[in-house]
PDB file of N, CA and C in Angstrom:
ATOM      1  N   MET E  18      11.277 141.773 -28.459  1.00 64.00           N
ATOM      2  CA  MET E  18      11.689 142.072 -27.109  1.00 64.00           C
ATOM      3  C   MET E  18      12.982 142.895 -27.117  1.00 64.00           C
ATOM      4  N   GLU E  19      13.817 142.707 -28.107  1.00 76.00           N
ATOM      5  CA  GLU E  19      15.066 143.470 -28.171  1.00 76.00           C
ATOM      6  C   GLU E  19      14.792 144.961 -28.349  1.00 76.00           C
ATOM      7  N   SER E  20      13.761 145.313 -29.123  1.00 87.00           N
ATOM      8  CA  SER E  20      13.466 146.734 -29.307  1.00 87.00           C
ATOM      9  C   SER E  20      13.045 147.371 -27.985  1.00 87.00           C
ATOM     10  N   VAL E  21      12.323 146.644 -27.150  1.00 91.00           N
ATOM     11  CA  VAL E  21      11.927 147.155 -25.837  1.00 91.00           C
ATOM     12  C   VAL E  21      13.160 147.325 -24.965  1.00 91.00           C
ATOM     13  N   ARG E  22      14.049 146.359 -24.963  1.00 90.00           N
ATOM     14  CA  ARG E  22      15.282 146.476 -24.169  1.00 90.00           C
ATOM     15  C   ARG E  22      16.127 147.653 -24.642  1.00 90.00           C
ATOM     16  N   GLN E  23      16.192 147.825 -25.937  1.00 93.00           N
ATOM     17  CA  GLN E  23      16.977 148.935 -26.489  1.00 93.00           C
ATOM     18  C   GLN E  23      16.362 150.273 -26.080  1.00 93.00           C
ATOM     19  N   LEU E  24      15.040 150.394 -26.207  1.00 94.00           N
ATOM     20  CA  LEU E  24      14.361 151.629 -25.807  1.00 94.00           C
ATOM     21  C   LEU E  24      14.511 151.879 -24.306  1.00 94.00           C
ATOM     22  N   ALA E  25      14.485 150.824 -23.515  1.00 93.00           N
ATOM     23  CA  ALA E  25      14.591 150.950 -22.054  1.00 93.00           C
ATOM     24  C   ALA E  25      15.959 151.463 -21.625  1.00 93.00           C
ATOM     25  N   SER E  26      16.936 151.356 -22.500  1.00 93.00           N
ATOM     26  CA  SER E  26      18.292 151.780 -22.169  1.00 93.00           C
ATOM     27  C   SER E  26      18.700 153.088 -22.835  1.00 93.00           C
ATOM     28  N   GLU E  27      17.790 153.714 -23.568  1.00 93.00           N
ATOM     29  CA  GLU E  27      18.174 154.888 -24.349  1.00 93.00           C
ATOM     30  C   GLU E  27      18.444 156.136 -23.515  1.00 93.00           C
ATOM     31  N   LYS E  28      17.849 156.226 -22.345  1.00 96.00           N
ATOM     32  CA  LYS E  28      18.071 157.362 -21.450  1.00 96.00           C
ATOM     33  C   LYS E  28      18.179 156.843 -20.024  1.00 96.00           C
ATOM     34  N   ALA E  29      18.564 157.729 -19.115  1.00 97.00           N
ATOM     35  CA  ALA E  29      18.710 157.332 -17.709  1.00 97.00           C
ATOM     36  C   ALA E  29      17.374 156.906 -17.109  1.00 97.00           C
ATOM     37  N   ALA E  30      16.278 157.520 -17.560  1.00 97.00           N
ATOM     38  CA  ALA E  30      14.939 157.153 -17.092  1.00 97.00           C
ATOM     39  C   ALA E  30      14.028 156.978 -18.298  1.00 97.00           C
ATOM     40  N   VAL E  31      13.320 155.860 -18.328  1.00 97.00           N
ATOM     41  CA  VAL E  31      12.422 155.535 -19.446  1.00 97.00           C
ATOM     42  C   VAL E  31      11.111 155.027 -18.874  1.00 97.00           C
ATOM     43  N   ILE E  32      10.000 155.544 -19.412  1.00 97.00           N
ATOM     44  CA  ILE E  32       8.680 155.111 -18.956  1.00 97.00           C
ATOM     45  C   ILE E  32       7.865 154.662 -20.165  1.00 97.00           C
ATOM     46  N   PHE E  33       7.357 153.438 -20.115  1.00 96.00           N
ATOM     47  CA  PHE E  33       6.443 152.923 -21.124  1.00 96.00           C
ATOM     48  C   PHE E  33       5.029 153.136 -20.590  1.00 96.00           C
ATOM     49  N   THR E  34       4.181 153.772 -21.389  1.00 96.00           N
ATOM     50  CA  THR E  34       2.848 154.144 -20.941  1.00 96.00           C
ATOM     51  C   THR E  34       1.826 153.946 -22.056  1.00 96.00           C
ATOM     52  N   LYS E  35       0.599 154.334 -21.745  1.00 95.00           N
ATOM     53  CA  LYS E  35      -0.456 154.533 -22.745  1.00 95.00           C
ATOM     54  C   LYS E  35      -0.963 155.955 -22.552  1.00 95.00           C
ATOM     55  N   SER E  36      -1.283 156.615 -23.632  1.00 93.00           N
ATOM     56  CA  SER E  36      -1.663 158.025 -23.554  1.00 93.00           C
ATOM     57  C   SER E  36      -2.950 158.246 -22.759  1.00 93.00           C
ATOM     58  N   SER E  37      -3.813 157.262 -22.693  1.00 94.00           N
ATOM     59  CA  SER E  37      -5.098 157.427 -22.005  1.00 94.00           C
ATOM     60  C   SER E  37      -5.077 156.950 -20.549  1.00 94.00           C
ATOM     61  N   CYS E  38      -3.922 156.530 -20.056  1.00 94.00           N
ATOM     62  CA  CYS E  38      -3.815 155.953 -18.710  1.00 94.00           C
ATOM     63  C   CYS E  38      -3.541 157.052 -17.691  1.00 94.00           C
ATOM     64  N   CYS E  39      -4.483 157.267 -16.761  1.00 94.00           N
ATOM     65  CA  CYS E  39      -4.317 158.325 -15.762  1.00 94.00           C
ATOM     66  C   CYS E  39      -3.208 157.989 -14.766  1.00 94.00           C
ATOM     67  N   ILE E  40      -3.013 156.734 -14.431  1.00 95.00           N
ATOM     68  CA  ILE E  40      -1.935 156.343 -13.526  1.00 95.00           C
ATOM     69  C   ILE E  40      -0.585 156.591 -14.201  1.00 95.00           C
ATOM     70  N   CYS E  41      -0.497 156.279 -15.491  1.00 95.00           N
ATOM     71  CA  CYS E  41       0.726 156.542 -16.244  1.00 95.00           C
ATOM     72  C   CYS E  41       1.042 158.031 -16.229  1.00 95.00           C
ATOM     73  N   HIS E  42       0.018 158.857 -16.399  1.00 96.00           N
ATOM     74  CA  HIS E  42       0.194 160.309 -16.369  1.00 96.00           C
ATOM     75  C   HIS E  42       0.741 160.749 -15.009  1.00 96.00           C
ATOM     76  N   SER E  43       0.237 160.165 -13.948  1.00 96.00           N
ATOM     77  CA  SER E  43       0.701 160.515 -12.600  1.00 96.00           C
ATOM     78  C   SER E  43       2.174 160.173 -12.409  1.00 96.00           C
ATOM     79  N   VAL E  44       2.601 159.029 -12.911  1.00 97.00           N
ATOM     80  CA  VAL E  44       4.004 158.623 -12.792  1.00 97.00           C
ATOM     81  C   VAL E  44       4.894 159.573 -13.602  1.00 97.00           C
ATOM     82  N   LYS E  45       4.456 159.919 -14.813  1.00 97.00           N
ATOM     83  CA  LYS E  45       5.226 160.859 -15.631  1.00 97.00           C
ATOM     84  C   LYS E  45       5.346 162.204 -14.917  1.00 97.00           C
ATOM     85  N   THR E  46       4.246 162.681 -14.356  1.00 97.00           N
ATOM     86  CA  THR E  46       4.245 163.964 -13.649  1.00 97.00           C
ATOM     87  C   THR E  46       5.191 163.933 -12.458  1.00 97.00           C
ATOM     88  N   LEU E  47       5.210 162.838 -11.719  1.00 97.00           N
ATOM     89  CA  LEU E  47       6.115 162.699 -10.585  1.00 97.00           C
ATOM     90  C   LEU E  47       7.569 162.843 -11.033  1.00 97.00           C
ATOM     91  N   PHE E  48       7.932 162.182 -12.124  1.00 97.00           N
ATOM     92  CA  PHE E  48       9.302 162.270 -12.627  1.00 97.00           C
ATOM     93  C   PHE E  48       9.650 163.701 -13.023  1.00 97.00           C
ATOM     94  N   TYR E  49       8.727 164.376 -13.707  1.00 97.00           N
ATOM     95  CA  TYR E  49       8.970 165.771 -14.086  1.00 97.00           C
ATOM     96  C   TYR E  49       9.131 166.653 -12.855  1.00 97.00           C
ATOM     97  N   GLU E  50       8.309 166.427 -11.832  1.00 96.00           N
ATOM     98  CA  GLU E  50       8.393 167.231 -10.605  1.00 96.00           C
ATOM     99  C   GLU E  50       9.700 166.984  -9.853  1.00 96.00           C
ATOM    100  N   LEU E  51      10.277 165.808 -10.002  1.00 96.00           N
ATOM    101  CA  LEU E  51      11.562 165.509  -9.378  1.00 96.00           C
ATOM    102  C   LEU E  51      12.736 166.063 -10.191  1.00 96.00           C
ATOM    103  N   GLY E  52      12.437 166.608 -11.356  1.00 96.00           N
ATOM    104  CA  GLY E  52      13.478 167.204 -12.187  1.00 96.00           C
ATOM    105  C   GLY E  52      14.028 166.295 -13.265  1.00 96.00           C
ATOM    106  N   ALA E  53      13.448 165.118 -13.419  1.00 97.00           N
ATOM    107  CA  ALA E  53      13.896 164.182 -14.451  1.00 97.00           C
ATOM    108  C   ALA E  53      13.190 164.494 -15.770  1.00 97.00           C
ATOM    109  N   SER E  54      13.824 164.112 -16.832  1.00 96.00           N
ATOM    110  CA  SER E  54      13.242 164.253 -18.164  1.00 96.00           C
ATOM    111  C   SER E  54      13.293 162.884 -18.844  1.00 96.00           C
ATOM    112  N   PRO E  55      12.386 162.003 -18.443  1.00 97.00           N
ATOM    113  CA  PRO E  55      12.446 160.624 -18.944  1.00 97.00           C
ATOM    114  C   PRO E  55      12.039 160.516 -20.410  1.00 97.00           C
ATOM    115  N   ALA E  56      12.516 159.478 -21.053  1.00 97.00           N
ATOM    116  CA  ALA E  56      12.007 159.121 -22.371  1.00 97.00           C
ATOM    117  C   ALA E  56      10.640 158.483 -22.137  1.00 97.00           C
ATOM    118  N   ILE E  57       9.645 158.953 -22.844  1.00 97.00           N
ATOM    119  CA  ILE E  57       8.279 158.436 -22.702  1.00 97.00           C
ATOM    120  C   ILE E  57       7.907 157.697 -23.983  1.00 97.00           C
ATOM    121  N   HIS E  58       7.450 156.468 -23.830  1.00 96.00           N
ATOM    122  CA  HIS E  58       6.995 155.679 -24.975  1.00 96.00           C
ATOM    123  C   HIS E  58       5.537 155.305 -24.746  1.00 96.00           C
ATOM    124  N   GLU E  59       4.646 155.978 -25.452  1.00 96.00           N
ATOM    125  CA  GLU E  59       3.208 155.702 -25.344  1.00 96.00           C
ATOM    126  C   GLU E  59       2.880 154.603 -26.348  1.00 96.00           C
ATOM    127  N   LEU E  60       2.683 153.404 -25.832  1.00 95.00           N
ATOM    128  CA  LEU E  60       2.567 152.227 -26.692  1.00 95.00           C
ATOM    129  C   LEU E  60       1.346 152.251 -27.596  1.00 95.00           C
ATOM    130  N   ASP E  61       0.300 152.986 -27.207  1.00 95.00           N
ATOM    131  CA  ASP E  61      -0.871 153.064 -28.077  1.00 95.00           C
ATOM    132  C   ASP E  61      -0.601 153.925 -29.307  1.00 95.00           C
ATOM    133  N   ARG E  62       0.529 154.575 -29.368  1.00 95.00           N
ATOM    134  CA  ARG E  62       0.901 155.386 -30.527  1.00 95.00           C
ATOM    135  C   ARG E  62       1.872 154.647 -31.460  1.00 95.00           C
ATOM    136  N   TYR E  63       2.266 153.444 -31.080  1.00 93.00           N
ATOM    137  CA  TYR E  63       3.152 152.611 -31.905  1.00 93.00           C
ATOM    138  C   TYR E  63       2.306 151.581 -32.641  1.00 93.00           C
ATOM    139  N   THR E  64       2.660 151.310 -33.889  1.00 93.00           N
ATOM    140  CA  THR E  64       1.920 150.282 -34.626  1.00 93.00           C
ATOM    141  C   THR E  64       2.132 148.904 -34.017  1.00 93.00           C
ATOM    142  N   ASN E  65       3.279 148.676 -33.415  1.00 93.00           N
ATOM    143  CA  ASN E  65       3.563 147.391 -32.765  1.00 93.00           C
ATOM    144  C   ASN E  65       3.448 147.505 -31.236  1.00 93.00           C
ATOM    145  N   GLY E  66       2.647 148.445 -30.773  1.00 92.00           N
ATOM    146  CA  GLY E  66       2.509 148.699 -29.341  1.00 92.00           C
ATOM    147  C   GLY E  66       2.037 147.504 -28.538  1.00 92.00           C
ATOM    148  N   ARG E  67       1.101 146.736 -29.094  1.00 93.00           N
ATOM    149  CA  ARG E  67       0.605 145.553 -28.381  1.00 93.00           C
ATOM    150  C   ARG E  67       1.718 144.521 -28.212  1.00 93.00           C
ATOM    151  N   ASP E  68       2.526 144.349 -29.250  1.00 94.00           N
ATOM    152  CA  ASP E  68       3.666 143.421 -29.149  1.00 94.00           C
ATOM    153  C   ASP E  68       4.673 143.916 -28.113  1.00 94.00           C
ATOM    154  N   MET E  69       4.879 145.220 -28.070  1.00 94.00           N
ATOM    155  CA  MET E  69       5.799 145.787 -27.092  1.00 94.00           C
ATOM    156  C   MET E  69       5.275 145.581 -25.670  1.00 94.00           C
ATOM    157  N   GLU E  70       3.947 145.704 -25.513  1.00 93.00           N
ATOM    158  CA  GLU E  70       3.349 145.472 -24.195  1.00 93.00           C
ATOM    159  C   GLU E  70       3.561 144.025 -23.754  1.00 93.00           C
ATOM    160  N   TRP E  71       3.410 143.086 -24.681  1.00 94.00           N
ATOM    161  CA  TRP E  71       3.658 141.676 -24.347  1.00 94.00           C
ATOM    162  C   TRP E  71       5.123 141.435 -24.044  1.00 94.00           C
ATOM    163  N   ALA E  72       6.007 142.116 -24.753  1.00 93.00           N
ATOM    164  CA  ALA E  72       7.441 141.978 -24.477  1.00 93.00           C
ATOM    165  C   ALA E  72       7.754 142.476 -23.065  1.00 93.00           C
ATOM    166  N   LEU E  73       7.112 143.560 -22.652  1.00 94.00           N
ATOM    167  CA  LEU E  73       7.297 144.067 -21.284  1.00 94.00           C
ATOM    168  C   LEU E  73       6.823 143.037 -20.262  1.00 94.00           C
ATOM    169  N   ARG E  74       5.683 142.412 -20.528  1.00 92.00           N
ATOM    170  CA  ARG E  74       5.195 141.358 -19.621  1.00 92.00           C
ATOM    171  C   ARG E  74       6.208 140.212 -19.538  1.00 92.00           C
ATOM    172  N   ASN E  75       6.781 139.846 -20.682  1.00 90.00           N
ATOM    173  CA  ASN E  75       7.772 138.761 -20.708  1.00 90.00           C
ATOM    174  C   ASN E  75       9.047 139.131 -19.963  1.00 90.00           C
ATOM    175  N   LEU E  76       9.310 140.430 -19.825  1.00 88.00           N
ATOM    176  CA  LEU E  76      10.470 140.890 -19.051  1.00 88.00           C
ATOM    177  C   LEU E  76      10.171 140.950 -17.555  1.00 88.00           C
ATOM    178  N   GLY E  77       8.927 140.650 -17.184  1.00 87.00           N
ATOM    179  CA  GLY E  77       8.555 140.642 -15.773  1.00 87.00           C
ATOM    180  C   GLY E  77       7.739 141.834 -15.327  1.00 87.00           C
ATOM    181  N   CYS E  78       7.368 142.688 -16.248  1.00 89.00           N
ATOM    182  CA  CYS E  78       6.554 143.857 -15.911  1.00 89.00           C
ATOM    183  C   CYS E  78       5.101 143.423 -15.773  1.00 89.00           C
ATOM    184  N   ASN E  79       4.582 143.454 -14.556  1.00 85.00           N
ATOM    185  CA  ASN E  79       3.201 143.052 -14.332  1.00 85.00           C
ATOM    186  C   ASN E  79       2.625 143.892 -13.211  1.00 85.00           C
ATOM    187  N   PRO E  80       1.709 144.801 -13.474  1.00 85.00           N
ATOM    188  CA  PRO E  80       1.099 145.059 -14.778  1.00 85.00           C
ATOM    189  C   PRO E  80       2.119 145.645 -15.751  1.00 85.00           C
ATOM    190  N   ALA E  81       1.816 145.507 -17.018  1.00 84.00           N
ATOM    191  CA  ALA E  81       2.764 145.917 -18.049  1.00 84.00           C
ATOM    192  C   ALA E  81       2.974 147.427 -18.076  1.00 84.00           C
ATOM    193  N   LEU E  82       1.939 148.183 -17.763  1.00 93.00           N
ATOM    194  CA  LEU E  82       2.042 149.642 -17.859  1.00 93.00           C
ATOM    195  C   LEU E  82       1.515 150.321 -16.612  1.00 93.00           C
ATOM    196  N   PRO E  83       2.115 151.389 -16.164  1.00 96.00           N
ATOM    197  CA  PRO E  83       3.366 151.926 -16.679  1.00 96.00           C
ATOM    198  C   PRO E  83       4.539 151.032 -16.267  1.00 96.00           C
ATOM    199  N   ALA E  84       5.524 150.960 -17.129  1.00 96.00           N
ATOM    200  CA  ALA E  84       6.747 150.220 -16.839  1.00 96.00           C
ATOM    201  C   ALA E  84       7.879 151.234 -16.778  1.00 96.00           C
ATOM    202  N   VAL E  85       8.545 151.287 -15.647  1.00 97.00           N
ATOM    203  CA  VAL E  85       9.584 152.295 -15.421  1.00 97.00           C
ATOM    204  C   VAL E  85      10.951 151.625 -15.361  1.00 97.00           C
ATOM    205  N   PHE E  86      11.865 152.167 -16.157  1.00 97.00           N
ATOM    206  CA  PHE E  86      13.247 151.714 -16.187  1.00 97.00           C
ATOM    207  C   PHE E  86      14.132 152.873 -15.776  1.00 97.00           C
ATOM    208  N   ILE E  87      15.045 152.622 -14.864  1.00 97.00           N
ATOM    209  CA  ILE E  87      16.015 153.621 -14.445  1.00 97.00           C
ATOM    210  C   ILE E  87      17.398 153.004 -14.606  1.00 97.00           C
ATOM    211  N   GLY E  88      18.244 153.689 -15.341  1.00 96.00           N
ATOM    212  CA  GLY E  88      19.571 153.141 -15.608  1.00 96.00           C
ATOM    213  C   GLY E  88      19.520 151.856 -16.418  1.00 96.00           C
ATOM    214  N   GLY E  89      18.501 151.723 -17.255  1.00 94.00           N
ATOM    215  CA  GLY E  89      18.356 150.537 -18.095  1.00 94.00           C
ATOM    216  C   GLY E  89      17.782 149.329 -17.387  1.00 94.00           C
ATOM    217  N   LYS E  90      17.435 149.484 -16.119  1.00 95.00           N
ATOM    218  CA  LYS E  90      16.938 148.359 -15.316  1.00 95.00           C
ATOM    219  C   LYS E  90      15.477 148.599 -14.938  1.00 95.00           C
ATOM    220  N   TYR E  91      14.670 147.557 -15.059  1.00 95.00           N
ATOM    221  CA  TYR E  91      13.263 147.664 -14.672  1.00 95.00           C
ATOM    222  C   TYR E  91      13.164 147.840 -13.162  1.00 95.00           C
ATOM    223  N   VAL E  92      12.489 148.927 -12.744  1.00 96.00           N
ATOM    224  CA  VAL E  92      12.340 149.178 -11.307  1.00 96.00           C
ATOM    225  C   VAL E  92      10.913 149.013 -10.824  1.00 96.00           C
ATOM    226  N   GLY E  93       9.948 148.931 -11.732  1.00 95.00           N
ATOM    227  CA  GLY E  93       8.594 148.654 -11.287  1.00 95.00           C
ATOM    228  C   GLY E  93       7.520 149.396 -12.048  1.00 95.00           C
ATOM    229  N   SER E  94       6.326 149.231 -11.521  1.00 95.00           N
ATOM    230  CA  SER E  94       5.145 149.883 -12.075  1.00 95.00           C
ATOM    231  C   SER E  94       4.722 150.994 -11.118  1.00 95.00           C
ATOM    232  N   SER E  95       3.529 151.494 -11.270  1.00 95.00           N
ATOM    233  CA  SER E  95       3.085 152.659 -10.491  1.00 95.00           C
ATOM    234  C   SER E  95       3.156 152.417  -8.982  1.00 95.00           C
ATOM    235  N   LYS E  96       2.709 151.270  -8.532  1.00 95.00           N
ATOM    236  CA  LYS E  96       2.721 150.967  -7.097  1.00 95.00           C
ATOM    237  C   LYS E  96       4.143 151.012  -6.541  1.00 95.00           C
ATOM    238  N   ASP E  97       5.070 150.416  -7.270  1.00 96.00           N
ATOM    239  CA  ASP E  97       6.469 150.396  -6.835  1.00 96.00           C
ATOM    240  C   ASP E  97       7.058 151.804  -6.829  1.00 96.00           C
ATOM    241  N   ILE E  98       6.781 152.556  -7.875  1.00 97.00           N
ATOM    242  CA  ILE E  98       7.339 153.904  -7.997  1.00 97.00           C
ATOM    243  C   ILE E  98       6.839 154.797  -6.871  1.00 97.00           C
ATOM    244  N   ILE E  99       5.562 154.711  -6.551  1.00 96.00           N
ATOM    245  CA  ILE E  99       5.015 155.511  -5.446  1.00 96.00           C
ATOM    246  C   ILE E  99       5.662 155.094  -4.130  1.00 96.00           C
ATOM    247  N   SER E 100       5.851 153.804  -3.917  1.00 97.00           N
ATOM    248  CA  SER E 100       6.512 153.324  -2.694  1.00 97.00           C
ATOM    249  C   SER E 100       7.944 153.842  -2.599  1.00 97.00           C
ATOM    250  N   TYR E 101       8.667 153.790  -3.709  1.00 98.00           N
ATOM    251  CA  TYR E 101      10.036 154.304  -3.724  1.00 98.00           C
ATOM    252  C   TYR E 101      10.064 155.807  -3.440  1.00 98.00           C
ATOM    253  N   HIS E 102       9.080 156.513  -3.967  1.00 97.00           N
ATOM    254  CA  HIS E 102       9.017 157.954  -3.741  1.00 97.00           C
ATOM    255  C   HIS E 102       8.746 158.255  -2.267  1.00 97.00           C
ATOM    256  N   VAL E 103       7.806 157.534  -1.684  1.00 97.00           N
ATOM    257  CA  VAL E 103       7.446 157.759  -0.282  1.00 97.00           C
ATOM    258  C   VAL E 103       8.629 157.466   0.639  1.00 97.00           C
ATOM    259  N   ASP E 104       9.375 156.397   0.367  1.00 97.00           N
ATOM    260  CA  ASP E 104      10.500 156.080   1.258  1.00 97.00           C
ATOM    261  C   ASP E 104      11.791 156.821   0.894  1.00 97.00           C
ATOM    262  N   GLY E 105      11.739 157.642  -0.148  1.00 95.00           N
ATOM    263  CA  GLY E 105      12.877 158.482  -0.505  1.00 95.00           C
ATOM    264  C   GLY E 105      13.891 157.849  -1.439  1.00 95.00           C
ATOM    265  N   SER E 106      13.707 156.602  -1.797  1.00 97.00           N
ATOM    266  CA  SER E 106      14.714 155.928  -2.619  1.00 97.00           C
ATOM    267  C   SER E 106      14.597 156.243  -4.115  1.00 97.00           C
ATOM    268  N   LEU E 107      13.438 156.706  -4.570  1.00 97.00           N
ATOM    269  CA  LEU E 107      13.284 157.021  -5.994  1.00 97.00           C
ATOM    270  C   LEU E 107      14.243 158.131  -6.406  1.00 97.00           C
ATOM    271  N   LYS E 108      14.300 159.177  -5.618  1.00 96.00           N
ATOM    272  CA  LYS E 108      15.185 160.300  -5.942  1.00 96.00           C
ATOM    273  C   LYS E 108      16.640 159.833  -5.997  1.00 96.00           C
ATOM    274  N   GLN E 109      17.037 158.961  -5.062  1.00 96.00           N
ATOM    275  CA  GLN E 109      18.413 158.454  -5.066  1.00 96.00           C
ATOM    276  C   GLN E 109      18.671 157.584  -6.296  1.00 96.00           C
ATOM    277  N   MET E 110      17.696 156.770  -6.701  1.00 97.00           N
ATOM    278  CA  MET E 110      17.849 155.960  -7.919  1.00 97.00           C
ATOM    279  C   MET E 110      18.077 156.855  -9.125  1.00 97.00           C
ATOM    280  N   LEU E 111      17.300 157.944  -9.201  1.00 97.00           N
ATOM    281  CA  LEU E 111      17.431 158.874 -10.317  1.00 97.00           C
ATOM    282  C   LEU E 111      18.787 159.576 -10.288  1.00 97.00           C
ATOM    283  N   LYS E 112      19.260 159.916  -9.100  1.00 97.00           N
ATOM    284  CA  LYS E 112      20.591 160.535  -8.970  1.00 97.00           C
ATOM    285  C   LYS E 112      21.673 159.550  -9.404  1.00 97.00           C
ATOM    286  N   ASP E 113      21.590 158.318  -8.923  1.00 96.00           N
ATOM    287  CA  ASP E 113      22.599 157.305  -9.246  1.00 96.00           C
ATOM    288  C   ASP E 113      22.676 157.037 -10.750  1.00 96.00           C
ATOM    289  N   ALA E 114      21.523 157.113 -11.437  1.00 96.00           N
ATOM    290  CA  ALA E 114      21.473 156.885 -12.873  1.00 96.00           C
ATOM    291  C   ALA E 114      21.791 158.158 -13.670  1.00 96.00           C
ATOM    292  N   LYS E 115      22.007 159.257 -12.947  1.00 96.00           N
ATOM    293  CA  LYS E 115      22.286 160.561 -13.545  1.00 96.00           C
ATOM    294  C   LYS E 115      21.104 161.105 -14.348  1.00 96.00           C
ATOM    295  N   ALA E 116      19.908 160.760 -13.879  1.00 96.00           N
ATOM    296  CA  ALA E 116      18.694 161.309 -14.475  1.00 96.00           C
ATOM    297  C   ALA E 116      18.377 162.673 -13.868  1.00 96.00           C
ATOM    298  N   ILE E 117      18.868 162.892 -12.648  1.00 96.00           N
ATOM    299  CA  ILE E 117      18.777 164.205 -11.982  1.00 96.00           C
ATOM    300  C   ILE E 117      20.112 164.453 -11.308  1.00 96.00           C
ATOM    301  N   TRP E 118      20.390 165.716 -10.984  1.00 89.00           N
ATOM    302  CA  TRP E 118      21.694 166.054 -10.427  1.00 89.00           C
ATOM    303  C   TRP E 118      21.628 166.702  -9.053  1.00 89.00           C
ATOM    304  N   PHE E 119      20.444 166.851  -8.506  1.00 82.00           N
ATOM    305  CA  PHE E 119      20.345 167.553  -7.206  1.00 82.00           C
ATOM    306  C   PHE E 119      19.660 166.697  -6.180  1.00 82.00           C
TER     307      PHE E 119
END
């Protein structure tokens, strides 16, 4: 679980995904369109990816993927991120964490 926490804090925005997940792709695309350059961790490409997915669940990420961290703090999964985007708070979260500057 410590490796997941460490990875979640490595950049202002971090997304844990699976390479074959279309919802994960949509969340990544949204971040890129907002001007963020998040750290992306595709768990199916890690040898310990399944353990990392369970560690995310133990941190409260449900569903486990995509798991989005902004400023080192878990902010939610795809449903939460879309809601934050619609109400305008996602962009402010990214600004506050210095993931974007405009």
